[in-house]
Amino acid sequence: MITVLGLGFVGLTTALGFSKKGFKVYGIDVDAARVESIRRYEVPFYEPHLEDALREELGHNFVVDASLEEAVNDSRAVIICVGTPGLPDGQANLAYLLDAVREVFAVSDADYRVLVVKSTVPPSTVARAVQPFVAELSQQYGKQLGLASNPEFLREGHAWNDFMHPDRVVVGVQDEAAKEVLAELYLPFNAPVHFVDFSTAEFVKYLSNTLLSTLVSFANEMAMIAHHIGGIDVPAAFQLLHQDRRWSGTPAAMASYVFPGCGYGGYCLPKDTAALNSIAQTHGYQPKMLPANLQINEDIKDFVVEQIAAQVTPQQRIGILGLSFKSGSDDVRLSPSRAIIEKLRARGYTRIVAYDPMANEVFARETQLPIAYADSLPELVEQVDALVLLTSWPEFRQRRELLASKPLFDFRYALTEQQVQHPPLVPLAR
Ligand SMILES: NC(=O)c1ccc[n+]([C@@H]2O[C@H](COP(=O)([O-])OP(=O)(O)OC[C@H]3O[C@@H](n4cnc5c(N)ncnc54)[C@H](O)[C@@H]3O)[C@@H](O)[C@H]2O)c1
């Protein structure tokens, strides 16, 4: 049994979705007019398929005329779907969410149940605001409630299908009991359910939405640049961009660009990004994203150096793993490794040994940097105090036990065990 608090786009869809999957669901909303409309089988906003689901479920598994107390005490999970509107300073307004938590505590009996935060809240909100609030209320009311963070990825206009057929379900939990309840809720959906910690779950939602907003702004900045340069068929150019085969496939190869590391390098991306930024200005348009893009590519290298400097002293010997700008290439032009080694040297780190399966010689020749080189991975590992992985060569993944014998900075996140499995490959329709 489930209670859903807040019957807006997310809440009503969630309530009807779980109801359709066979759970008894109580829907609660503080807006009496909204509840009245739902009672009349009228969805208070436009969303395809919801009206049909409402007709099927209301009076069957879905109940809207129970009191909050009745609903909560008959539920194993209370899913909070109230609004989290933006405040003028950009912060999320958590007042509705915290009010809802308090209301649940006020009526809940002593049985264990889980409060599920489905409203979108910025990363760290559950850990830093909701969890302490729950601990305080637990003391005050003498009850223990479990806590889970379960961001929702549905799109308005596709809410029903997105909810009923999720590509993945993300759940932040801390205790086994809450995990069990959430696993049971999503079992009928036959979708991968990934359990992570609270803040990671929250962050995934913001990764998703800010990537989308960044892509939209990127496209709009590009369109403005194109109009300033003139003579460019903007829609044709974007349609041709979409023909890149890296957009398709499962997972699409484009995903490898949306993964953190220590910066882009090589012959093309740095100079081409700088050149478009420059020609736009020649034509009277000052780009905003391109300079930010270039600046972030510098900042990430400073970040890497700061991380090393926080844990390694200049007297210690550093082993650099990887010199080429990406694996599978011996190109060292504008390689992040070069900039990072130069920055380390500028901070007094002079005891540097490097190893690259392909690019030792070309790097030495091109950069003339006064560092030492190792001919093999074991030779490098043996003589250093800390390892710094800067290029994700397969050899490094294959020898992860050897690398683990020394303190290791994996700035490409190349050695982390893959926690999230990609869905099985689906053959492309021809
Ligand atoms: N709309 C979307 O496409 C979408 C998608 C994913 C996530 N989200 C997130 O989900 C959350 C809800 O979004 P929405 O679009 O459904 O909001 P909404 O404004 O449509 O609905 C929120 C509902 O909560 C009710 N409510 C407020 N306080 C309550 C309380 N104490 N008890 C019971 N009901 C209460 C309100 O009356 C309202 O009906 C937000 O955090 C939003 O960011 C929205």
Tab-separated table of C-alpha atoms and ligand atoms in Angstrom:
chain	number	residue	atom	x	y	z
A	1	MET	CA	0.000	0.000	0.000
A	2	ILE	CA	1.183	3.430	-0.966
A	3	THR	CA	0.233	7.020	-0.196
A	4	VAL	CA	1.075	9.693	-2.752
A	5	LEU	CA	1.225	13.265	-1.437
A	6	GLY	CA	0.627	15.885	-4.123
A	7	LEU	CA	-1.460	15.020	-7.167
A	8	GLY	CA	0.149	17.202	-9.846
A	9	PHE	CA	1.779	15.916	-13.054
A	10	VAL	CA	4.177	13.699	-11.151
A	11	GLY	CA	1.983	12.698	-8.228
A	12	LEU	CA	-1.149	11.768	-10.167
A	13	THR	CA	0.901	9.843	-12.732
A	14	THR	CA	2.789	8.057	-9.942
A	15	ALA	CA	-0.391	7.235	-8.059
A	16	LEU	CA	-2.192	5.885	-11.131
A	17	GLY	CA	0.937	4.045	-12.316
A	18	PHE	CA	1.383	2.114	-9.064
A	19	SER	CA	-2.360	1.559	-8.914
A	20	LYS	CA	-2.287	0.085	-12.420
A	21	LYS	CA	0.532	-2.229	-11.288
A	22	GLY	CA	-1.753	-3.639	-8.600
A	23	PHE	CA	-0.866	-1.619	-5.490
A	24	LYS	CA	-3.561	0.009	-3.396
A	25	VAL	CA	-2.782	3.716	-3.658
A	26	TYR	CA	-4.112	6.632	-1.617
A	27	GLY	CA	-3.901	10.003	-3.308
A	28	ILE	CA	-3.753	13.117	-1.095
A	29	ASP	CA	-3.588	16.768	-2.121
A	30	VAL	CA	-4.049	19.935	-0.068
A	31	ASP	CA	-5.804	21.550	-3.034
A	32	ALA	CA	-9.448	20.618	-2.466
A	33	ALA	CA	-10.528	21.738	-5.957
A	34	ARG	CA	-7.899	19.446	-7.493
A	35	VAL	CA	-9.098	16.461	-5.463
A	36	GLU	CA	-12.717	17.284	-6.344
A	37	SER	CA	-11.858	17.299	-10.038
A	38	ILE	CA	-10.067	13.940	-9.747
A	39	ARG	CA	-13.083	12.539	-7.928
A	40	ARG	CA	-15.181	13.521	-10.976
A	41	TYR	CA	-12.706	11.536	-13.159
A	42	GLU	CA	-11.361	14.792	-14.564
A	43	VAL	CA	-7.581	15.169	-14.800
A	44	PRO	CA	-6.913	18.773	-13.706
A	45	PHE	CA	-4.280	19.313	-16.442
A	46	TYR	CA	-3.614	18.024	-19.951
A	47	GLU	CA	-1.686	14.776	-19.979
A	48	PRO	CA	-2.461	12.006	-22.504
A	49	HIS	CA	-3.660	8.609	-21.174
A	50	LEU	CA	-4.116	9.795	-17.597
A	51	GLU	CA	-7.879	10.197	-17.936
A	52	ASP	CA	-8.247	6.590	-19.137
A	53	ALA	CA	-6.063	5.376	-16.278
A	54	LEU	CA	-8.091	7.472	-13.821
A	55	ARG	CA	-11.347	5.947	-15.095
A	56	GLU	CA	-9.941	2.458	-14.672
A	57	GLU	CA	-8.257	2.921	-11.320
A	58	LEU	CA	-10.424	5.308	-9.283
A	59	GLY	CA	-12.722	3.208	-7.113
A	60	HIS	CA	-10.606	0.184	-7.932
A	61	ASN	CA	-7.039	0.407	-6.564
A	62	PHE	CA	-6.883	4.217	-6.377
A	63	VAL	CA	-8.550	5.980	-3.458
A	64	VAL	CA	-8.833	9.764	-3.033
A	65	ASP	CA	-11.330	10.161	-0.233
A	66	ALA	CA	-9.316	8.768	2.663
A	67	SER	CA	-7.927	11.059	5.360
A	68	LEU	CA	-4.170	11.564	5.518
A	69	GLU	CA	-4.089	9.563	8.763
A	70	GLU	CA	-5.978	6.609	7.282
A	71	ALA	CA	-3.851	6.679	4.151
A	72	VAL	CA	-0.480	6.923	5.882
A	73	ASN	CA	-1.244	4.232	8.447
A	74	ASP	CA	-2.308	1.816	5.754
A	75	SER	CA	0.859	2.430	3.693
A	76	ARG	CA	4.375	1.004	3.608
A	77	ALA	CA	5.578	3.892	1.462
A	78	VAL	CA	4.574	7.567	1.433
A	79	ILE	CA	5.701	9.113	-1.837
A	80	ILE	CA	6.088	12.881	-1.679
A	81	CYS	CA	5.417	14.589	-5.026
A	82	VAL	CA	4.771	18.161	-3.890
A	83	GLY	CA	6.182	21.142	-5.775
A	84	THR	CA	9.706	22.493	-5.174
A	85	PRO	CA	9.447	25.859	-6.948
A	86	GLY	CA	12.447	28.134	-7.489
A	87	LEU	CA	13.036	31.028	-5.087
A	88	PRO	CA	14.165	34.405	-6.481
A	89	ASP	CA	17.811	33.600	-5.605
A	90	GLY	CA	17.664	30.315	-7.525
A	91	GLN	CA	17.380	28.027	-4.512
A	92	ALA	CA	14.657	25.387	-4.453
A	93	ASN	CA	11.815	26.170	-2.055
A	94	LEU	CA	11.667	23.161	0.271
A	95	ALA	CA	8.786	24.474	2.376
A	96	TYR	CA	6.105	22.253	0.779
A	97	LEU	CA	8.328	19.191	1.057
A	98	LEU	CA	9.205	19.752	4.719
A	99	ASP	CA	5.567	20.544	5.554
A	100	ALA	CA	4.554	17.258	3.956
A	101	VAL	CA	7.185	15.361	6.004
A	102	ARG	CA	5.922	16.948	9.213
A	103	GLU	CA	2.284	16.177	8.343
A	104	VAL	CA	3.158	12.500	7.829
A	105	PHE	CA	4.941	12.302	11.190
A	106	ALA	CA	2.003	13.941	12.914
A	107	VAL	CA	-0.419	11.197	11.829
A	108	SER	CA	1.837	8.152	11.451
A	109	ASP	CA	1.486	5.287	13.937
A	110	ALA	CA	4.515	3.363	15.257
A	111	ASP	CA	4.778	0.960	12.279
A	112	TYR	CA	7.769	1.221	9.975
A	113	ARG	CA	7.122	3.001	6.669
A	114	VAL	CA	9.312	4.808	4.187
A	115	LEU	CA	9.112	8.457	3.208
A	116	VAL	CA	10.047	8.624	-0.458
A	117	VAL	CA	11.159	12.000	-1.803
A	118	LYS	CA	10.112	12.013	-5.450
A	119	SER	CA	9.966	15.809	-5.730
A	120	THR	CA	13.067	17.159	-7.448
A	121	VAL	CA	15.484	18.515	-4.838
A	122	PRO	CA	19.091	19.693	-5.370
A	123	PRO	CA	21.882	17.235	-4.503
A	124	SER	CA	22.549	17.033	-0.737
A	125	THR	CA	19.000	18.151	0.199
A	126	VAL	CA	17.946	14.797	1.632
A	127	ALA	CA	21.230	14.271	3.498
A	128	ARG	CA	21.583	17.844	4.773
A	129	ALA	CA	17.987	19.046	5.194
A	130	VAL	CA	15.450	16.212	5.083
A	131	GLN	CA	17.345	13.550	7.041
A	132	PRO	CA	18.163	15.843	10.017
A	133	PHE	CA	14.544	17.067	9.971
A	134	VAL	CA	13.326	13.449	10.009
A	135	ALA	CA	15.717	12.688	12.908
A	136	GLU	CA	14.350	15.676	14.838
A	137	LEU	CA	10.729	14.642	14.189
A	138	SER	CA	11.550	11.027	15.130
A	139	GLN	CA	12.660	12.295	18.555
A	140	GLN	CA	9.686	14.604	18.900
A	141	TYR	CA	7.069	12.015	17.912
A	142	GLY	CA	8.902	8.889	19.098
A	143	LYS	CA	8.568	7.144	15.695
A	144	GLN	CA	11.057	5.853	13.173
A	145	LEU	CA	10.419	6.437	9.476
A	146	GLY	CA	12.662	5.207	6.673
A	147	LEU	CA	13.839	7.583	3.978
A	148	ALA	CA	14.474	7.217	0.256
A	149	SER	CA	15.204	9.568	-2.610
A	150	ASN	CA	13.573	8.536	-5.867
A	151	PRO	CA	13.866	11.216	-8.571
A	152	GLU	CA	11.357	11.157	-11.373
A	153	PHE	CA	12.434	11.501	-15.014
A	154	LEU	CA	9.043	11.605	-16.744
A	155	ARG	CA	8.371	14.205	-19.424
A	156	GLU	CA	5.151	16.198	-19.517
A	157	GLY	CA	3.134	15.060	-22.521
A	158	HIS	CA	4.671	11.549	-22.200
A	159	ALA	CA	4.192	11.147	-18.456
A	160	TRP	CA	2.177	7.918	-18.590
A	161	ASN	CA	4.470	6.006	-20.924
A	162	ASP	CA	7.607	7.310	-19.257
A	163	PHE	CA	6.344	6.266	-15.849
A	164	MET	CA	5.038	2.864	-16.903
A	165	HIS	CA	8.148	2.013	-18.950
A	166	PRO	CA	11.093	3.665	-17.192
A	167	ASP	CA	14.501	3.244	-18.840
A	168	ARG	CA	15.959	3.076	-15.316
A	169	VAL	CA	14.791	3.691	-11.793
A	170	VAL	CA	17.173	5.529	-9.476
A	171	VAL	CA	16.759	5.148	-5.731
A	172	GLY	CA	18.862	6.754	-3.012
A	173	VAL	CA	18.720	4.783	0.232
A	174	GLN	CA	20.766	4.292	3.358
A	175	ASP	CA	19.125	1.375	5.120
A	176	GLU	CA	18.207	-2.130	4.014
A	177	ALA	CA	14.588	-1.890	5.175
A	178	ALA	CA	13.913	1.135	2.921
A	179	LYS	CA	15.733	-0.568	0.057
A	180	GLU	CA	13.501	-3.626	0.378
A	181	VAL	CA	10.326	-1.538	0.266
A	182	LEU	CA	11.475	0.375	-2.826
A	183	ALA	CA	12.619	-2.815	-4.572
A	184	GLU	CA	9.164	-4.281	-4.017
A	185	LEU	CA	7.433	-1.166	-5.377
A	186	TYR	CA	9.363	-1.229	-8.646
A	187	LEU	CA	9.415	-4.993	-9.156
A	188	PRO	CA	6.370	-5.008	-11.476
A	189	PHE	CA	7.954	-2.424	-13.776
A	190	ASN	CA	10.564	-4.854	-15.043
A	191	ALA	CA	13.125	-2.024	-15.299
A	192	PRO	CA	16.680	-1.775	-13.951
A	193	VAL	CA	16.519	-0.352	-10.418
A	194	HIS	CA	19.779	1.257	-9.280
A	195	PHE	CA	20.378	1.804	-5.581
A	196	VAL	CA	22.822	4.597	-4.805
A	197	ASP	CA	23.204	7.087	-1.956
A	198	PHE	CA	20.814	10.001	-1.454
A	199	SER	CA	22.952	12.711	-3.032
A	200	THR	CA	23.930	10.604	-6.040
A	201	ALA	CA	20.259	9.907	-6.756
A	202	GLU	CA	19.457	13.613	-6.537
A	203	PHE	CA	22.477	14.503	-8.685
A	204	VAL	CA	21.408	12.160	-11.503
A	205	LYS	CA	18.205	14.171	-11.910
A	206	TYR	CA	20.142	17.454	-12.140
A	207	LEU	CA	22.733	15.927	-14.458
A	208	SER	CA	19.890	15.011	-16.715
A	209	ASN	CA	18.032	18.320	-16.648
A	210	THR	CA	21.095	20.544	-16.832
A	211	LEU	CA	22.541	18.513	-19.706
A	212	LEU	CA	19.270	19.035	-21.571
A	213	SER	CA	19.189	22.758	-20.832
A	214	THR	CA	22.869	23.049	-21.802
A	215	LEU	CA	22.195	21.317	-25.120
A	216	VAL	CA	19.316	23.687	-25.846
A	217	SER	CA	21.417	26.744	-25.014
A	218	PHE	CA	24.327	25.335	-27.006
A	219	ALA	CA	22.085	24.977	-30.067
A	220	ASN	CA	20.737	28.487	-29.598
A	221	GLU	CA	24.194	30.009	-29.184
A	222	MET	CA	25.297	28.196	-32.342
A	223	ALA	CA	22.256	29.507	-34.235
A	224	MET	CA	23.067	33.070	-33.132
A	225	ILE	CA	26.697	32.653	-34.206
A	226	ALA	CA	25.556	31.266	-37.576
A	227	HIS	CA	23.194	34.206	-38.140
A	228	HIS	CA	25.960	36.673	-37.341
A	229	ILE	CA	28.410	34.978	-39.696
A	230	GLY	CA	25.703	34.778	-42.366
A	231	GLY	CA	25.197	32.485	-45.359
A	232	ILE	CA	24.529	29.436	-43.172
A	233	ASP	CA	21.388	27.307	-43.534
A	234	VAL	CA	20.832	26.815	-39.800
A	235	PRO	CA	18.192	24.042	-39.764
A	236	ALA	CA	20.035	22.095	-42.500
A	237	ALA	CA	23.261	22.351	-40.506
A	238	PHE	CA	21.590	20.960	-37.366
A	239	GLN	CA	19.877	18.178	-39.295
A	240	LEU	CA	23.248	17.194	-40.732
A	241	LEU	CA	24.763	17.292	-37.251
A	242	HIS	CA	22.119	14.768	-36.221
A	243	GLN	CA	23.302	12.401	-38.965
A	244	ASP	CA	26.452	11.694	-36.929
A	245	ARG	CA	26.275	7.976	-36.182
A	246	ARG	CA	27.540	8.593	-32.645
A	247	TRP	CA	23.986	9.654	-31.683
A	248	SER	CA	22.581	6.177	-32.259
A	249	GLY	CA	23.256	2.765	-30.790
A	250	THR	CA	22.789	1.429	-27.274
A	251	PRO	CA	24.605	2.991	-25.586
A	252	ALA	CA	25.163	5.791	-28.134
A	253	ALA	CA	28.862	6.577	-28.591
A	254	MET	CA	28.012	10.250	-27.925
A	255	ALA	CA	27.705	9.212	-24.260
A	256	SER	CA	31.499	8.871	-24.049
A	257	TYR	CA	31.742	12.675	-24.447
A	258	VAL	CA	29.388	13.172	-21.529
A	259	PHE	CA	31.769	11.618	-19.030
A	260	PRO	CA	34.220	13.470	-16.814
A	261	GLY	CA	37.980	13.258	-17.183
A	262	CYS	CA	40.863	15.741	-17.193
A	263	GLY	CA	39.991	17.803	-20.248
A	264	TYR	CA	39.890	17.495	-24.005
A	265	GLY	CA	43.047	17.820	-26.064
A	266	GLY	CA	44.483	16.736	-29.386
A	267	TYR	CA	44.659	18.601	-32.635
A	268	CYS	CA	40.982	19.366	-33.248
A	269	LEU	CA	38.716	20.130	-30.293
A	270	PRO	CA	40.885	22.824	-28.626
A	271	LYS	CA	41.740	24.765	-31.778
A	272	ASP	CA	38.306	24.453	-33.384
A	273	THR	CA	36.481	25.580	-30.264
A	274	ALA	CA	38.842	28.563	-29.986
A	275	ALA	CA	38.462	29.381	-33.698
A	276	LEU	CA	34.652	29.438	-33.657
A	277	ASN	CA	34.732	31.572	-30.518
A	278	SER	CA	37.052	33.963	-32.320
A	279	ILE	CA	35.243	34.203	-35.674
A	280	ALA	CA	31.906	34.805	-33.912
A	281	GLN	CA	33.454	37.881	-32.281
A	282	THR	CA	34.842	39.027	-35.631
A	283	HIS	CA	31.227	39.006	-36.849
A	284	GLY	CA	29.950	40.995	-33.880
A	285	TYR	CA	28.647	38.247	-31.603
A	286	GLN	CA	30.173	37.540	-28.202
A	287	PRO	CA	29.593	33.844	-27.423
A	288	LYS	CA	29.002	32.894	-23.795
A	289	MET	CA	29.190	29.125	-23.825
A	290	LEU	CA	32.296	28.779	-25.964
A	291	PRO	CA	34.516	30.896	-23.672
A	292	ALA	CA	33.068	28.993	-20.700
A	293	ASN	CA	33.802	25.725	-22.496
A	294	LEU	CA	37.426	26.764	-23.096
A	295	GLN	CA	37.802	28.033	-19.541
A	296	ILE	CA	36.449	24.794	-18.041
A	297	ASN	CA	39.019	22.888	-20.073
A	298	GLU	CA	41.694	24.894	-18.238
A	299	ASP	CA	39.979	24.730	-14.843
A	300	ILE	CA	39.760	20.940	-14.885
A	301	LYS	CA	43.551	20.697	-15.161
A	302	ASP	CA	44.005	23.076	-12.211
A	303	PHE	CA	41.486	20.964	-10.307
A	304	VAL	CA	43.536	17.830	-11.043
A	305	VAL	CA	46.727	19.508	-9.810
A	306	GLU	CA	44.974	20.747	-6.645
A	307	GLN	CA	43.775	17.224	-5.900
A	308	ILE	CA	47.318	15.874	-6.225
A	309	ALA	CA	48.860	18.714	-4.230
A	310	ALA	CA	46.422	18.085	-1.388
A	311	GLN	CA	47.820	14.578	-0.880
A	312	VAL	CA	51.302	14.351	-2.371
A	313	THR	CA	54.336	16.366	-1.278
A	314	PRO	CA	56.802	17.805	-3.825
A	315	GLN	CA	59.465	15.481	-2.382
A	316	GLN	CA	57.473	12.411	-3.412
A	317	ARG	CA	57.842	10.750	-6.773
A	318	ILE	CA	54.774	10.930	-9.044
A	319	GLY	CA	54.044	8.351	-11.755
A	320	ILE	CA	52.055	9.698	-14.700
A	321	LEU	CA	49.929	7.058	-16.426
A	322	GLY	CA	49.253	8.129	-20.000
A	323	LEU	CA	50.673	10.941	-22.126
A	324	SER	CA	48.628	10.897	-25.337
A	325	PHE	CA	45.477	13.023	-25.423
A	326	LYS	CA	43.277	9.916	-25.626
A	327	SER	CA	43.757	6.151	-25.584
A	328	GLY	CA	44.291	4.411	-28.896
A	329	SER	CA	46.391	7.315	-30.214
A	330	ASP	CA	49.982	8.488	-29.850
A	331	ASP	CA	48.977	12.102	-30.547
A	332	VAL	CA	50.314	14.300	-27.744
A	333	ARG	CA	49.322	17.659	-29.212
A	334	LEU	CA	47.619	19.734	-26.500
A	335	SER	CA	47.398	16.621	-24.384
A	336	PRO	CA	46.054	17.325	-20.874
A	337	SER	CA	49.008	15.291	-19.531
A	338	ARG	CA	51.433	17.916	-20.810
A	339	ALA	CA	49.605	20.822	-19.195
A	340	ILE	CA	49.194	18.912	-15.938
A	341	ILE	CA	52.879	17.951	-15.779
A	342	GLU	CA	53.849	21.582	-16.482
A	343	LYS	CA	51.531	22.815	-13.735
A	344	LEU	CA	52.913	20.215	-11.305
A	345	ARG	CA	56.469	21.248	-12.126
A	346	ALA	CA	55.551	24.908	-11.596
A	347	ARG	CA	54.419	23.930	-8.086
A	348	GLY	CA	57.704	22.242	-7.295
A	349	TYR	CA	56.916	18.653	-8.244
A	350	THR	CA	60.118	17.781	-10.071
A	351	ARG	CA	60.289	14.023	-9.395
A	352	ILE	CA	57.999	12.882	-12.220
A	353	VAL	CA	58.189	9.588	-14.112
A	354	ALA	CA	55.818	8.860	-16.991
A	355	TYR	CA	54.633	5.800	-18.864
A	356	ASP	CA	52.447	5.617	-21.973
A	357	PRO	CA	52.015	2.371	-23.944
A	358	MET	CA	52.533	4.283	-27.226
A	359	ALA	CA	53.565	7.867	-26.727
A	360	ASN	CA	56.689	7.968	-24.487
A	361	GLU	CA	59.071	8.859	-27.294
A	362	VAL	CA	56.896	11.296	-29.172
A	363	PHE	CA	56.012	13.070	-25.899
A	364	ALA	CA	59.691	13.367	-24.926
A	365	ARG	CA	60.575	14.706	-28.360
A	366	GLU	CA	57.648	17.128	-28.672
A	367	THR	CA	57.680	18.563	-25.154
A	368	GLN	CA	61.348	18.337	-24.112
A	369	LEU	CA	60.087	18.252	-20.521
A	370	PRO	CA	62.734	17.287	-17.947
A	371	ILE	CA	60.937	14.203	-16.649
A	372	ALA	CA	61.886	10.502	-16.589
A	373	TYR	CA	60.167	7.759	-18.580
A	374	ALA	CA	59.517	4.123	-17.717
A	375	ASP	CA	59.541	1.412	-20.386
A	376	SER	CA	56.843	-0.664	-18.748
A	377	LEU	CA	54.009	-0.341	-16.265
A	378	PRO	CA	55.693	-2.490	-13.548
A	379	GLU	CA	58.862	-0.415	-13.917
A	380	LEU	CA	56.872	2.787	-13.369
A	381	VAL	CA	54.847	1.485	-10.432
A	382	GLU	CA	57.928	0.191	-8.665
A	383	GLN	CA	59.699	3.551	-8.510
A	384	VAL	CA	56.934	6.011	-7.599
A	385	ASP	CA	55.046	7.050	-4.457
A	386	ALA	CA	51.761	7.925	-6.156
A	387	LEU	CA	50.159	7.212	-9.519
A	388	VAL	CA	48.188	9.725	-11.588
A	389	LEU	CA	46.085	8.256	-14.388
A	390	LEU	CA	45.522	10.791	-17.172
A	391	THR	CA	44.773	8.654	-20.259
A	392	SER	CA	42.394	5.697	-20.087
A	393	TRP	CA	44.478	3.044	-21.839
A	394	PRO	CA	43.032	-0.499	-21.682
A	395	GLU	CA	46.383	-1.696	-20.280
A	396	PHE	CA	45.701	0.316	-17.118
A	397	ARG	CA	42.324	-1.341	-16.649
A	398	GLN	CA	43.835	-4.772	-17.253
A	399	ARG	CA	46.547	-4.180	-14.629
A	400	ARG	CA	44.346	-2.555	-12.009
A	401	GLU	CA	45.725	-4.828	-9.210
A	402	LEU	CA	49.246	-3.659	-9.978
A	403	LEU	CA	48.117	-0.013	-9.976
A	404	ALA	CA	46.262	-0.520	-6.703
A	405	SER	CA	49.596	-1.274	-4.998
A	406	LYS	CA	50.283	2.479	-4.841
A	407	PRO	CA	48.110	5.493	-3.954
A	408	LEU	CA	46.262	6.187	-7.172
A	409	PHE	CA	44.483	9.216	-8.651
A	410	ASP	CA	42.197	8.025	-11.423
A	411	PHE	CA	41.313	11.292	-13.173
A	412	ARG	CA	39.589	9.484	-16.059
A	413	TYR	CA	37.432	7.360	-13.742
A	414	ALA	CA	38.772	4.501	-15.835
A	415	LEU	CA	39.358	1.946	-13.090
A	416	THR	CA	36.119	2.340	-11.169
A	417	GLU	CA	34.137	-0.862	-11.294
A	418	GLN	CA	31.198	-0.261	-13.574
A	419	GLN	CA	28.329	0.025	-11.123
A	420	VAL	CA	25.642	0.655	-13.651
A	421	GLN	CA	25.135	-1.896	-16.369
A	422	HIS	CA	24.026	-0.664	-19.742
A	423	PRO	CA	20.855	-2.276	-21.043
A	424	PRO	CA	21.480	-5.196	-23.409
A	425	LEU	CA	22.249	-4.237	-26.988
A	426	VAL	CA	19.115	-4.048	-29.079
A	427	PRO	CA	19.710	-4.882	-32.763
A	428	LEU	CA	19.056	-1.811	-34.901
A	429	ALA	CA	16.060	-2.047	-37.221
A	430	ARG	CA	17.184	-1.952	-40.805
B	1	LIG	N1	6.326	18.304	-14.124
B	1	LIG	C1	7.286	17.493	-14.538
B	1	LIG	O1	7.426	17.164	-15.726
B	1	LIG	C2	8.250	16.910	-13.543
B	1	LIG	C3	9.070	15.854	-13.927
B	1	LIG	C4	9.927	15.283	-12.985
B	1	LIG	C5	9.980	15.812	-11.703
B	1	LIG	N2	9.204	16.885	-11.350
B	1	LIG	C6	9.276	17.366	-9.974
B	1	LIG	O2	8.232	16.745	-9.221
B	1	LIG	C7	7.694	17.655	-8.257
B	1	LIG	C8	6.207	17.869	-8.505
B	1	LIG	O3	6.041	18.437	-9.802
B	1	LIG	P1	4.601	18.616	-10.452
B	1	LIG	O4	4.798	19.164	-11.798
B	1	LIG	O5	3.801	17.376	-10.260
B	1	LIG	O6	4.030	19.774	-9.453
B	1	LIG	P2	2.561	20.349	-9.351
B	1	LIG	O7	2.700	21.740	-8.884
B	1	LIG	O8	1.799	20.043	-10.614
B	1	LIG	O9	1.900	19.478	-8.188
B	1	LIG	C9	2.252	19.561	-6.841
B	1	LIG	C10	0.998	19.245	-6.025
B	1	LIG	O10	1.366	19.089	-4.651
B	1	LIG	C11	0.286	19.584	-3.865
B	1	LIG	N3	0.756	19.789	-2.490
B	1	LIG	C12	1.562	20.777	-2.011
B	1	LIG	N4	1.788	20.575	-0.678
B	1	LIG	C13	1.161	19.427	-0.341
B	1	LIG	C14	1.033	18.690	0.875
B	1	LIG	N5	1.623	19.091	2.004
B	1	LIG	N6	0.291	17.547	0.870
B	1	LIG	C15	-0.318	17.138	-0.252
B	1	LIG	N7	-0.248	17.795	-1.433
B	1	LIG	C16	0.487	18.925	-1.472
B	1	LIG	C17	-0.134	20.821	-4.610
B	1	LIG	O11	-1.445	21.219	-4.232
B	1	LIG	C18	-0.056	20.346	-6.070
B	1	LIG	O12	-1.296	19.781	-6.491
B	1	LIG	C19	8.530	18.931	-8.377
B	1	LIG	O13	9.601	18.853	-7.460
B	1	LIG	C20	9.054	18.864	-9.809
B	1	LIG	O14	10.259	19.582	-9.956
B	1	LIG	C21	8.330	17.408	-12.234
